[in-house]
């Protein structure tokens, strides 16, 4: 019996309805998409550690999967971003919602020891903001 090495987790990809809005949202969270990315059908950035984060337009996905339809309602993924401090969770939340991000959970002190909040990206995917509570 031939064994094959396990595949390596390499990329998180999100299908987006508005590339410019999604690139702007994720840039606010510190992802370094290149200049002009908002006009491209596929963009990606390599994260620390080598994992890639990619955005594809719905049209791009349909170019090789013609019957694809977005899930309804909203997304089924959740991304989490570690903030510098509990105060930074609040500041990031305020900046993102002021720029138009939807909100799921306003910042709160979670029982598991983190300052925690959840906003929504332009396609309704949950994006958590968190930081350990100071002891």
mmCIF file of N, CA and C in Angstrom:
data_model
loop_
_atom_site.group_PDB
_atom_site.id
_atom_site.type_symbol
_atom_site.label_atom_id
_atom_site.label_comp_id
_atom_site.label_asym_id
_atom_site.label_seq_id
_atom_site.Cartn_x
_atom_site.Cartn_y
_atom_site.Cartn_z
ATOM 1 N N UNK A 1 0.838 -1.177 0.000
ATOM 2 C CA UNK A 1 0.000 0.000 0.000
ATOM 3 C C UNK A 1 0.886 1.245 0.000
ATOM 4 N N UNK A 2 0.651 2.114 -0.934
ATOM 5 C CA UNK A 2 1.425 3.342 -1.037
ATOM 6 C C UNK A 2 0.796 4.407 -0.147
ATOM 7 N N UNK A 3 1.613 5.069 0.646
ATOM 8 C CA UNK A 3 1.104 6.169 1.460
ATOM 9 C C UNK A 3 1.568 7.483 0.848
ATOM 10 N N UNK A 4 0.742 8.460 0.984
ATOM 11 C CA UNK A 4 1.056 9.789 0.468
ATOM 12 C C UNK A 4 1.166 10.748 1.640
ATOM 13 N N UNK A 5 2.037 11.735 1.527
ATOM 14 C CA UNK A 5 2.119 12.709 2.615
ATOM 15 C C UNK A 5 0.801 13.479 2.727
ATOM 16 N N UNK A 6 0.487 13.912 3.926
ATOM 17 C CA UNK A 6 -0.733 14.703 4.141
ATOM 18 C C UNK A 6 -0.608 16.033 3.418
ATOM 19 N N UNK A 7 -1.693 16.505 2.818
ATOM 20 C CA UNK A 7 -1.640 17.827 2.191
ATOM 21 C C UNK A 7 -1.334 18.898 3.240
ATOM 22 N N UNK A 8 -0.700 19.967 2.807
ATOM 23 C CA UNK A 8 -0.364 21.086 3.697
ATOM 24 C C UNK A 8 -1.416 22.173 3.546
ATOM 25 N N UNK A 9 -1.977 22.616 4.672
ATOM 26 C CA UNK A 9 -2.931 23.726 4.645
ATOM 27 C C UNK A 9 -2.199 24.951 4.154
ATOM 28 N N UNK A 10 -2.658 25.559 3.047
ATOM 29 C CA UNK A 10 -1.894 26.583 2.365
ATOM 30 C C UNK A 10 -2.627 27.906 2.186
ATOM 31 N N UNK A 11 -3.963 27.886 2.104
ATOM 32 C CA UNK A 11 -4.657 29.119 1.766
ATOM 33 C C UNK A 11 -6.083 29.124 2.304
ATOM 34 N N UNK A 12 -6.511 30.304 2.725
ATOM 35 C CA UNK A 12 -7.911 30.578 3.034
ATOM 36 C C UNK A 12 -8.414 31.443 1.891
ATOM 37 N N UNK A 13 -9.474 31.018 1.243
ATOM 38 C CA UNK A 13 -10.031 31.780 0.137
ATOM 39 C C UNK A 13 -11.471 32.151 0.415
ATOM 40 N N UNK A 14 -11.828 33.374 0.094
ATOM 41 C CA UNK A 14 -13.190 33.859 0.275
ATOM 42 C C UNK A 14 -13.699 34.370 -1.068
ATOM 43 N N UNK A 15 -14.911 33.980 -1.423
ATOM 44 C CA UNK A 15 -15.571 34.503 -2.619
ATOM 45 C C UNK A 15 -16.290 35.776 -2.211
ATOM 46 N N UNK A 16 -16.056 36.853 -2.949
ATOM 47 C CA UNK A 16 -16.595 38.164 -2.576
ATOM 48 C C UNK A 16 -17.485 38.719 -3.682
ATOM 49 N N UNK A 17 -18.482 39.476 -3.279
ATOM 50 C CA UNK A 17 -19.366 40.102 -4.262
ATOM 51 C C UNK A 17 -18.848 41.460 -4.711
ATOM 52 N N UNK A 18 -18.017 42.113 -3.911
ATOM 53 C CA UNK A 18 -17.476 43.433 -4.244
ATOM 54 C C UNK A 18 -16.002 43.458 -3.832
ATOM 55 N N UNK A 19 -15.122 43.254 -4.808
ATOM 56 C CA UNK A 19 -13.695 43.156 -4.509
ATOM 57 C C UNK A 19 -13.177 44.421 -3.839
ATOM 58 N N UNK A 20 -13.545 45.595 -4.343
ATOM 59 C CA UNK A 20 -13.024 46.839 -3.769
ATOM 60 C C UNK A 20 -13.412 46.975 -2.300
ATOM 61 N N UNK A 21 -14.666 46.680 -1.969
ATOM 62 C CA UNK A 21 -15.120 46.784 -0.581
ATOM 63 C C UNK A 21 -14.394 45.776 0.298
ATOM 64 N N UNK A 22 -14.188 44.560 -0.194
ATOM 65 C CA UNK A 22 -13.525 43.528 0.598
ATOM 66 C C UNK A 22 -12.048 43.842 0.806
ATOM 67 N N UNK A 23 -11.370 44.293 -0.238
ATOM 68 C CA UNK A 23 -9.953 44.666 -0.104
ATOM 69 C C UNK A 23 -9.825 45.798 0.912
ATOM 70 N N UNK A 24 -10.686 46.811 0.830
ATOM 71 C CA UNK A 24 -10.630 47.928 1.776
ATOM 72 C C UNK A 24 -10.859 47.445 3.203
ATOM 73 N N UNK A 25 -11.829 46.555 3.401
ATOM 74 C CA UNK A 25 -12.130 46.030 4.735
ATOM 75 C C UNK A 25 -10.912 45.308 5.313
ATOM 76 N N UNK A 26 -10.337 44.382 4.555
ATOM 77 C CA UNK A 26 -9.218 43.598 5.074
ATOM 78 C C UNK A 26 -7.932 44.415 5.176
ATOM 79 N N UNK A 27 -7.775 45.446 4.365
ATOM 80 C CA UNK A 27 -6.636 46.351 4.547
ATOM 81 C C UNK A 27 -6.745 47.060 5.895
ATOM 82 N N UNK A 28 -7.956 47.434 6.301
ATOM 83 C CA UNK A 28 -8.139 48.074 7.607
ATOM 84 C C UNK A 28 -7.702 47.156 8.739
ATOM 85 N N UNK A 29 -7.715 45.858 8.499
ATOM 86 C CA UNK A 29 -7.266 44.892 9.497
ATOM 87 C C UNK A 29 -5.788 44.543 9.345
ATOM 88 N N UNK A 30 -5.086 45.246 8.466
ATOM 89 C CA UNK A 30 -3.646 45.091 8.347
ATOM 90 C C UNK A 30 -3.152 44.150 7.268
ATOM 91 N N UNK A 31 -4.047 43.599 6.440
ATOM 92 C CA UNK A 31 -3.585 42.712 5.372
ATOM 93 C C UNK A 31 -3.072 43.567 4.217
ATOM 94 N N UNK A 32 -1.875 43.266 3.761
ATOM 95 C CA UNK A 32 -1.184 44.105 2.790
ATOM 96 C C UNK A 32 -1.439 43.756 1.337
ATOM 97 N N UNK A 33 -2.671 43.894 0.900
ATOM 98 C CA UNK A 33 -2.950 43.667 -0.518
ATOM 99 C C UNK A 33 -2.227 44.721 -1.352
ATOM 100 N N UNK A 34 -1.702 44.349 -2.506
ATOM 101 C CA UNK A 34 -0.953 45.309 -3.324
ATOM 102 C C UNK A 34 -1.856 46.392 -3.909
ATOM 103 N N UNK A 35 -1.228 47.504 -4.286
ATOM 104 C CA UNK A 35 -1.957 48.584 -4.944
ATOM 105 C C UNK A 35 -2.646 48.033 -6.187
ATOM 106 N N UNK A 36 -3.873 48.451 -6.417
ATOM 107 C CA UNK A 36 -4.635 48.006 -7.572
ATOM 108 C C UNK A 36 -5.404 46.720 -7.353
ATOM 109 N N UNK A 37 -5.232 46.087 -6.188
ATOM 110 C CA UNK A 37 -5.903 44.814 -5.918
ATOM 111 C C UNK A 37 -7.418 44.932 -6.023
ATOM 112 N N UNK A 38 -7.936 46.090 -5.690
ATOM 113 C CA UNK A 38 -9.396 46.273 -5.709
ATOM 114 C C UNK A 38 -9.995 46.135 -7.107
ATOM 115 N N UNK A 39 -9.172 46.166 -8.139
ATOM 116 C CA UNK A 39 -9.662 46.043 -9.515
ATOM 117 C C UNK A 39 -9.413 44.666 -10.115
ATOM 118 N N UNK A 40 -8.846 43.755 -9.338
ATOM 119 C CA UNK A 40 -8.491 42.431 -9.848
ATOM 120 C C UNK A 40 -9.577 41.399 -9.535
ATOM 121 N N UNK A 41 -9.673 40.332 -10.343
ATOM 122 C CA UNK A 41 -10.653 39.277 -10.071
ATOM 123 C C UNK A 41 -10.186 38.281 -9.001
ATOM 124 N N UNK A 42 -8.867 38.226 -8.744
ATOM 125 C CA UNK A 42 -8.285 37.355 -7.718
ATOM 126 C C UNK A 42 -7.116 38.096 -7.103
ATOM 127 N N UNK A 43 -7.082 38.152 -5.771
ATOM 128 C CA UNK A 43 -5.946 38.749 -5.069
ATOM 129 C C UNK A 43 -5.594 37.858 -3.888
ATOM 130 N N UNK A 44 -4.319 37.896 -3.529
ATOM 131 C CA UNK A 44 -3.920 37.142 -2.349
ATOM 132 C C UNK A 44 -2.743 37.826 -1.691
ATOM 133 N N UNK A 45 -2.581 37.520 -0.424
ATOM 134 C CA UNK A 45 -1.478 38.039 0.369
ATOM 135 C C UNK A 45 -0.956 36.878 1.213
ATOM 136 N N UNK A 46 0.366 36.829 1.371
ATOM 137 C CA UNK A 46 0.974 35.801 2.214
ATOM 138 C C UNK A 46 1.077 36.350 3.631
ATOM 139 N N UNK A 47 0.544 35.575 4.574
ATOM 140 C CA UNK A 47 0.521 35.965 5.979
ATOM 141 C C UNK A 47 1.797 35.492 6.669
ATOM 142 N N UNK A 48 2.110 36.058 7.844
ATOM 143 C CA UNK A 48 3.245 35.542 8.596
ATOM 144 C C UNK A 48 3.084 34.029 8.797
ATOM 145 N N UNK A 49 4.133 33.296 8.587
ATOM 146 C CA UNK A 49 4.072 31.842 8.700
ATOM 147 C C UNK A 49 3.822 31.150 7.372
ATOM 148 N N UNK A 50 3.493 31.925 6.326
ATOM 149 C CA UNK A 50 3.359 31.349 4.998
ATOM 150 C C UNK A 50 1.955 31.043 4.511
ATOM 151 N N UNK A 51 0.956 31.043 5.384
ATOM 152 C CA UNK A 51 -0.414 30.819 4.948
ATOM 153 C C UNK A 51 -0.848 31.976 4.050
ATOM 154 N N UNK A 52 -1.567 31.650 2.980
ATOM 155 C CA UNK A 52 -2.050 32.687 2.075
ATOM 156 C C UNK A 52 -3.528 32.974 2.345
ATOM 157 N N UNK A 53 -3.924 34.226 2.131
ATOM 158 C CA UNK A 53 -5.307 34.667 2.272
ATOM 159 C C UNK A 53 -5.702 35.248 0.919
ATOM 160 N N UNK A 54 -6.772 34.708 0.316
ATOM 161 C CA UNK A 54 -7.140 35.108 -1.046
ATOM 162 C C UNK A 54 -8.595 35.544 -1.114
ATOM 163 N N UNK A 55 -8.854 36.455 -2.034
ATOM 164 C CA UNK A 55 -10.201 36.897 -2.353
ATOM 165 C C UNK A 55 -10.427 36.668 -3.843
ATOM 166 N N UNK A 56 -11.575 36.105 -4.187
ATOM 167 C CA UNK A 56 -11.971 35.896 -5.578
ATOM 168 C C UNK A 56 -13.365 36.469 -5.772
ATOM 169 N N UNK A 57 -13.579 37.116 -6.921
ATOM 170 C CA UNK A 57 -14.921 37.606 -7.215
ATOM 171 C C UNK A 57 -15.841 36.433 -7.551
ATOM 172 N N UNK A 58 -17.134 36.660 -7.410
ATOM 173 C CA UNK A 58 -18.118 35.642 -7.792
ATOM 174 C C UNK A 58 -17.939 35.261 -9.259
ATOM 175 N N UNK A 59 -17.629 36.248 -10.102
ATOM 176 C CA UNK A 59 -17.431 35.981 -11.526
ATOM 177 C C UNK A 59 -16.240 35.055 -11.761
ATOM 178 N N UNK A 60 -15.185 35.238 -10.987
ATOM 179 C CA UNK A 60 -14.026 34.367 -11.120
ATOM 180 C C UNK A 60 -14.400 32.929 -10.792
ATOM 181 N N UNK A 61 -15.129 32.739 -9.710
ATOM 182 C CA UNK A 61 -15.531 31.384 -9.343
ATOM 183 C C UNK A 61 -16.415 30.769 -10.422
ATOM 184 N N UNK A 62 -17.334 31.556 -10.946
ATOM 185 C CA UNK A 62 -18.234 31.032 -11.990
ATOM 186 C C UNK A 62 -17.499 30.735 -13.295
ATOM 187 N N UNK A 63 -16.300 31.297 -13.485
ATOM 188 C CA UNK A 63 -15.547 31.025 -14.714
ATOM 189 C C UNK A 63 -15.127 29.557 -14.795
ATOM 190 N N UNK A 64 -14.987 28.881 -13.656
ATOM 191 C CA UNK A 64 -14.640 27.459 -13.677
ATOM 192 C C UNK A 64 -15.687 26.589 -12.985
ATOM 193 N N UNK A 65 -16.686 27.221 -12.356
ATOM 194 C CA UNK A 65 -17.780 26.497 -11.688
ATOM 195 C C UNK A 65 -19.078 27.239 -12.023
ATOM 196 N N UNK A 66 -19.574 27.078 -13.259
ATOM 197 C CA UNK A 66 -20.685 27.890 -13.753
ATOM 198 C C UNK A 66 -21.957 27.850 -12.898
ATOM 199 N N UNK A 67 -22.218 26.761 -12.207
ATOM 200 C CA UNK A 67 -23.439 26.664 -11.422
ATOM 201 C C UNK A 67 -23.325 27.181 -10.000
ATOM 202 N N UNK A 68 -22.164 27.749 -9.628
ATOM 203 C CA UNK A 68 -21.961 28.198 -8.252
ATOM 204 C C UNK A 68 -22.949 29.302 -7.879
ATOM 205 N N UNK A 69 -23.504 29.189 -6.689
ATOM 206 C CA UNK A 69 -24.381 30.221 -6.122
ATOM 207 C C UNK A 69 -23.904 30.521 -4.705
ATOM 208 N N UNK A 70 -23.981 31.778 -4.278
ATOM 209 C CA UNK A 70 -23.556 32.086 -2.907
ATOM 210 C C UNK A 70 -24.485 31.427 -1.895
ATOM 211 N N UNK A 71 -23.936 31.041 -0.743
ATOM 212 C CA UNK A 71 -24.786 30.452 0.283
ATOM 213 C C UNK A 71 -25.775 31.493 0.802
ATOM 214 N N UNK A 72 -26.920 31.031 1.221
ATOM 215 C CA UNK A 72 -27.922 31.962 1.751
ATOM 216 C C UNK A 72 -28.372 31.460 3.099
ATOM 217 N N UNK A 73 -28.557 32.266 4.056
ATOM 218 C CA UNK A 73 -28.120 33.667 4.134
ATOM 219 C C UNK A 73 -26.746 33.778 4.783
ATOM 220 N N UNK A 74 -25.965 34.718 4.338
ATOM 221 C CA UNK A 74 -24.695 35.034 4.970
ATOM 222 C C UNK A 74 -23.642 33.947 4.851
ATOM 223 N N UNK A 75 -22.508 34.211 5.464
ATOM 224 C CA UNK A 75 -21.390 33.301 5.401
ATOM 225 C C UNK A 75 -21.421 32.244 6.485
ATOM 226 N N UNK A 76 -20.535 31.290 6.352
ATOM 227 C CA UNK A 76 -20.431 30.218 7.335
ATOM 228 C C UNK A 76 -19.015 30.105 7.862
ATOM 229 N N UNK A 77 -18.207 31.115 7.608
ATOM 230 C CA UNK A 77 -16.852 31.109 8.145
ATOM 231 C C UNK A 77 -16.720 32.230 9.150
ATOM 232 N N UNK A 78 -15.685 32.143 9.947
ATOM 233 C CA UNK A 78 -15.392 33.177 10.915
ATOM 234 C C UNK A 78 -13.880 33.297 10.978
ATOM 235 N N UNK A 79 -13.385 34.499 10.819
ATOM 236 C CA UNK A 79 -11.957 34.765 10.908
ATOM 237 C C UNK A 79 -11.702 35.515 12.207
ATOM 238 N N UNK A 80 -10.563 35.317 12.818
ATOM 239 C CA UNK A 80 -10.264 35.976 14.080
ATOM 240 C C UNK A 80 -8.935 36.716 13.990
ATOM 241 N N UNK A 81 -8.937 37.956 14.477
ATOM 242 C CA UNK A 81 -7.758 38.807 14.455
ATOM 243 C C UNK A 81 -7.384 39.179 15.886
ATOM 244 N N UNK A 82 -6.163 38.846 16.273
ATOM 245 C CA UNK A 82 -5.639 39.186 17.582
ATOM 246 C C UNK A 82 -5.262 40.663 17.593
ATOM 247 N N UNK A 83 -5.814 41.397 18.532
ATOM 248 C CA UNK A 83 -5.521 42.822 18.677
ATOM 249 C C UNK A 83 -4.446 43.024 19.738
ATOM 250 N N UNK A 84 -3.854 44.206 19.760
ATOM 251 C CA UNK A 84 -2.731 44.492 20.647
ATOM 252 C C UNK A 84 -3.119 44.536 22.120
ATOM 253 N N UNK A 85 -4.367 44.897 22.412
ATOM 254 C CA UNK A 85 -4.805 45.046 23.796
ATOM 255 C C UNK A 85 -6.327 45.057 23.826
ATOM 256 N N UNK A 86 -6.924 44.950 25.019
ATOM 257 C CA UNK A 86 -8.376 45.082 25.106
ATOM 258 C C UNK A 86 -8.873 46.422 24.554
ATOM 259 N N UNK A 87 -8.151 47.498 24.820
ATOM 260 C CA UNK A 87 -8.551 48.810 24.295
ATOM 261 C C UNK A 87 -8.490 48.828 22.767
ATOM 262 N N UNK A 88 -7.536 48.091 22.199
ATOM 263 C CA UNK A 88 -7.420 48.035 20.748
ATOM 264 C C UNK A 88 -8.598 47.290 20.127
ATOM 265 N N UNK A 89 -9.152 46.292 20.829
ATOM 266 C CA UNK A 89 -10.366 45.628 20.340
ATOM 267 C C UNK A 89 -11.447 46.680 20.137
ATOM 268 N N UNK A 90 -11.646 47.521 21.152
ATOM 269 C CA UNK A 90 -12.671 48.568 21.064
ATOM 270 C C UNK A 90 -12.371 49.548 19.930
ATOM 271 N N UNK A 91 -11.107 49.951 19.809
ATOM 272 C CA UNK A 91 -10.722 50.911 18.773
ATOM 273 C C UNK A 91 -10.906 50.321 17.374
ATOM 274 N N UNK A 92 -10.500 49.080 17.182
ATOM 275 C CA UNK A 92 -10.668 48.426 15.880
ATOM 276 C C UNK A 92 -12.153 48.286 15.542
ATOM 277 N N UNK A 93 -12.934 47.866 16.518
ATOM 278 C CA UNK A 93 -14.381 47.725 16.329
ATOM 279 C C UNK A 93 -14.985 49.062 15.893
ATOM 280 N N UNK A 94 -14.644 50.129 16.598
ATOM 281 C CA UNK A 94 -15.183 51.456 16.263
ATOM 282 C C UNK A 94 -14.752 51.894 14.868
ATOM 283 N N UNK A 95 -13.487 51.679 14.522
ATOM 284 C CA UNK A 95 -12.990 52.084 13.206
ATOM 285 C C UNK A 95 -13.671 51.296 12.087
ATOM 286 N N UNK A 96 -13.821 49.998 12.277
ATOM 287 C CA UNK A 96 -14.440 49.165 11.239
ATOM 288 C C UNK A 96 -15.922 49.465 11.080
ATOM 289 N N UNK A 97 -16.636 49.607 12.181
ATOM 290 C CA UNK A 97 -18.072 49.902 12.061
ATOM 291 C C UNK A 97 -18.287 51.324 11.534
ATOM 292 N N UNK A 98 -17.421 52.264 11.889
ATOM 293 C CA UNK A 98 -17.525 53.621 11.345
ATOM 294 C C UNK A 98 -17.312 53.618 9.835
ATOM 295 N N UNK A 99 -16.509 52.661 9.345
ATOM 296 C CA UNK A 99 -16.252 52.545 7.905
ATOM 297 C C UNK A 99 -17.323 51.715 7.200
ATOM 298 N N UNK A 100 -18.352 51.274 7.945
ATOM 299 C CA UNK A 100 -19.471 50.579 7.313
ATOM 300 C C UNK A 100 -19.589 49.098 7.582
ATOM 301 N N UNK A 101 -18.669 48.516 8.357
ATOM 302 C CA UNK A 101 -18.761 47.081 8.651
ATOM 303 C C UNK A 101 -20.013 46.797 9.472
ATOM 304 N N UNK A 102 -20.652 45.676 9.170
ATOM 305 C CA UNK A 102 -21.777 45.245 9.981
ATOM 306 C C UNK A 102 -21.278 44.762 11.326
ATOM 307 N N UNK A 103 -22.183 44.650 12.279
ATOM 308 C CA UNK A 103 -21.787 44.218 13.610
ATOM 309 C C UNK A 103 -22.627 43.043 14.078
ATOM 310 N N UNK A 104 -21.974 42.101 14.748
ATOM 311 C CA UNK A 104 -22.665 40.967 15.364
ATOM 312 C C UNK A 104 -22.618 41.072 16.874
ATOM 313 N N UNK A 105 -21.421 41.320 17.410
ATOM 314 C CA UNK A 105 -21.239 41.426 18.863
ATOM 315 C C UNK A 105 -20.419 42.660 19.175
ATOM 316 N N UNK A 106 -20.988 43.545 19.970
ATOM 317 C CA UNK A 106 -20.228 44.703 20.437
ATOM 318 C C UNK A 106 -19.155 44.208 21.406
ATOM 319 N N UNK A 107 -18.078 44.973 21.573
ATOM 320 C CA UNK A 107 -17.001 44.535 22.470
ATOM 321 C C UNK A 107 -17.517 44.231 23.881
ATOM 322 N N UNK A 108 -17.017 43.118 24.423
ATOM 323 C CA UNK A 108 -17.378 42.720 25.789
ATOM 324 C C UNK A 108 -16.235 41.905 26.385
ATOM 325 N N UNK A 109 -16.242 41.813 27.706
ATOM 326 C CA UNK A 109 -15.264 40.985 28.409
ATOM 327 C C UNK A 109 -15.837 39.584 28.518
ATOM 328 N N UNK A 110 -15.261 38.656 27.764
ATOM 329 C CA UNK A 110 -15.772 37.287 27.696
ATOM 330 C C UNK A 110 -15.322 36.487 28.916
ATOM 331 N N UNK A 111 -16.141 35.539 29.285
ATOM 332 C CA UNK A 111 -15.835 34.713 30.462
ATOM 333 C C UNK A 111 -14.576 33.875 30.276
ATOM 334 N N UNK A 112 -14.123 33.694 29.046
ATOM 335 C CA UNK A 112 -12.923 32.893 28.806
ATOM 336 C C UNK A 112 -11.649 33.738 28.854
ATOM 337 N N UNK A 113 -11.774 35.017 29.274
ATOM 338 C CA UNK A 113 -10.585 35.826 29.520
ATOM 339 C C UNK A 113 -10.102 36.689 28.379
ATOM 340 N N UNK A 114 -11.021 37.060 27.492
ATOM 341 C CA UNK A 114 -10.637 37.928 26.376
ATOM 342 C C UNK A 114 -11.621 39.085 26.245
ATOM 343 N N UNK A 115 -11.120 40.208 25.738
ATOM 344 C CA UNK A 115 -11.982 41.270 25.230
ATOM 345 C C UNK A 115 -12.326 40.805 23.826
ATOM 346 N N UNK A 116 -13.588 40.827 23.464
ATOM 347 C CA UNK A 116 -14.042 40.130 22.261
ATOM 348 C C UNK A 116 -15.128 40.930 21.572
ATOM 349 N N UNK A 117 -15.098 40.948 20.255
ATOM 350 C CA UNK A 117 -16.141 41.594 19.448
ATOM 351 C C UNK A 117 -16.190 40.888 18.100
ATOM 352 N N UNK A 118 -17.321 40.997 17.411
ATOM 353 C CA UNK A 118 -17.446 40.428 16.072
ATOM 354 C C UNK A 118 -18.096 41.444 15.144
ATOM 355 N N UNK A 119 -17.410 41.710 14.023
ATOM 356 C CA UNK A 119 -17.966 42.535 12.949
ATOM 357 C C UNK A 119 -18.200 41.631 11.750
ATOM 358 N N UNK A 120 -18.780 42.186 10.708
ATOM 359 C CA UNK A 120 -19.003 41.425 9.473
ATOM 360 C C UNK A 120 -18.255 42.071 8.333
ATOM 361 N N UNK A 121 -17.636 41.227 7.496
ATOM 362 C CA UNK A 121 -17.005 41.751 6.291
ATOM 363 C C UNK A 121 -18.104 42.109 5.286
ATOM 364 N N UNK A 122 -17.765 42.670 4.130
ATOM 365 C CA UNK A 122 -18.807 43.097 3.191
ATOM 366 C C UNK A 122 -19.737 41.984 2.701
ATOM 367 N N UNK A 123 -19.332 40.717 2.846
ATOM 368 C CA UNK A 123 -20.191 39.617 2.416
ATOM 369 C C UNK A 123 -20.883 38.918 3.584
ATOM 370 N N UNK A 124 -20.810 39.504 4.764
ATOM 371 C CA UNK A 124 -21.502 38.952 5.920
ATOM 372 C C UNK A 124 -20.748 37.891 6.692
ATOM 373 N N UNK A 125 -19.473 37.666 6.362
ATOM 374 C CA UNK A 125 -18.671 36.711 7.117
ATOM 375 C C UNK A 125 -18.274 37.328 8.453
ATOM 376 N N UNK A 126 -18.297 36.533 9.505
ATOM 377 C CA UNK A 126 -17.901 37.017 10.818
ATOM 378 C C UNK A 126 -16.402 37.224 10.909
ATOM 379 N N UNK A 127 -16.022 38.345 11.521
ATOM 380 C CA UNK A 127 -14.622 38.654 11.756
ATOM 381 C C UNK A 127 -14.500 39.036 13.228
ATOM 382 N N UNK A 128 -13.856 38.158 13.994
ATOM 383 C CA UNK A 128 -13.697 38.384 15.420
ATOM 384 C C UNK A 128 -12.464 39.239 15.692
ATOM 385 N N UNK A 129 -12.592 40.090 16.675
ATOM 386 C CA UNK A 129 -11.494 40.908 17.177
ATOM 387 C C UNK A 129 -11.325 40.511 18.635
ATOM 388 N N UNK A 130 -10.112 40.180 19.060
ATOM 389 C CA UNK A 130 -9.946 39.746 20.437
ATOM 390 C C UNK A 130 -8.559 40.103 20.967
ATOM 391 N N UNK A 131 -8.487 40.155 22.288
ATOM 392 C CA UNK A 131 -7.216 40.341 22.982
ATOM 393 C C UNK A 131 -7.379 39.768 24.384
ATOM 394 N N UNK A 132 -6.315 39.189 24.929
ATOM 395 C CA UNK A 132 -6.391 38.717 26.311
ATOM 396 C C UNK A 132 -6.698 39.877 27.248
ATOM 397 N N UNK A 133 -7.547 39.616 28.248
ATOM 398 C CA UNK A 133 -7.807 40.628 29.268
ATOM 399 C C UNK A 133 -6.565 40.770 30.123
ATOM 400 N N UNK A 134 -6.268 41.970 30.495
ATOM 401 C CA UNK A 134 -5.100 42.206 31.334
ATOM 402 C C UNK A 134 -5.392 41.690 32.738
ATOM 403 N N UNK A 135 -4.433 41.015 33.317
ATOM 404 C CA UNK A 135 -4.636 40.415 34.635
ATOM 405 C C UNK A 135 -4.437 41.422 35.746
#
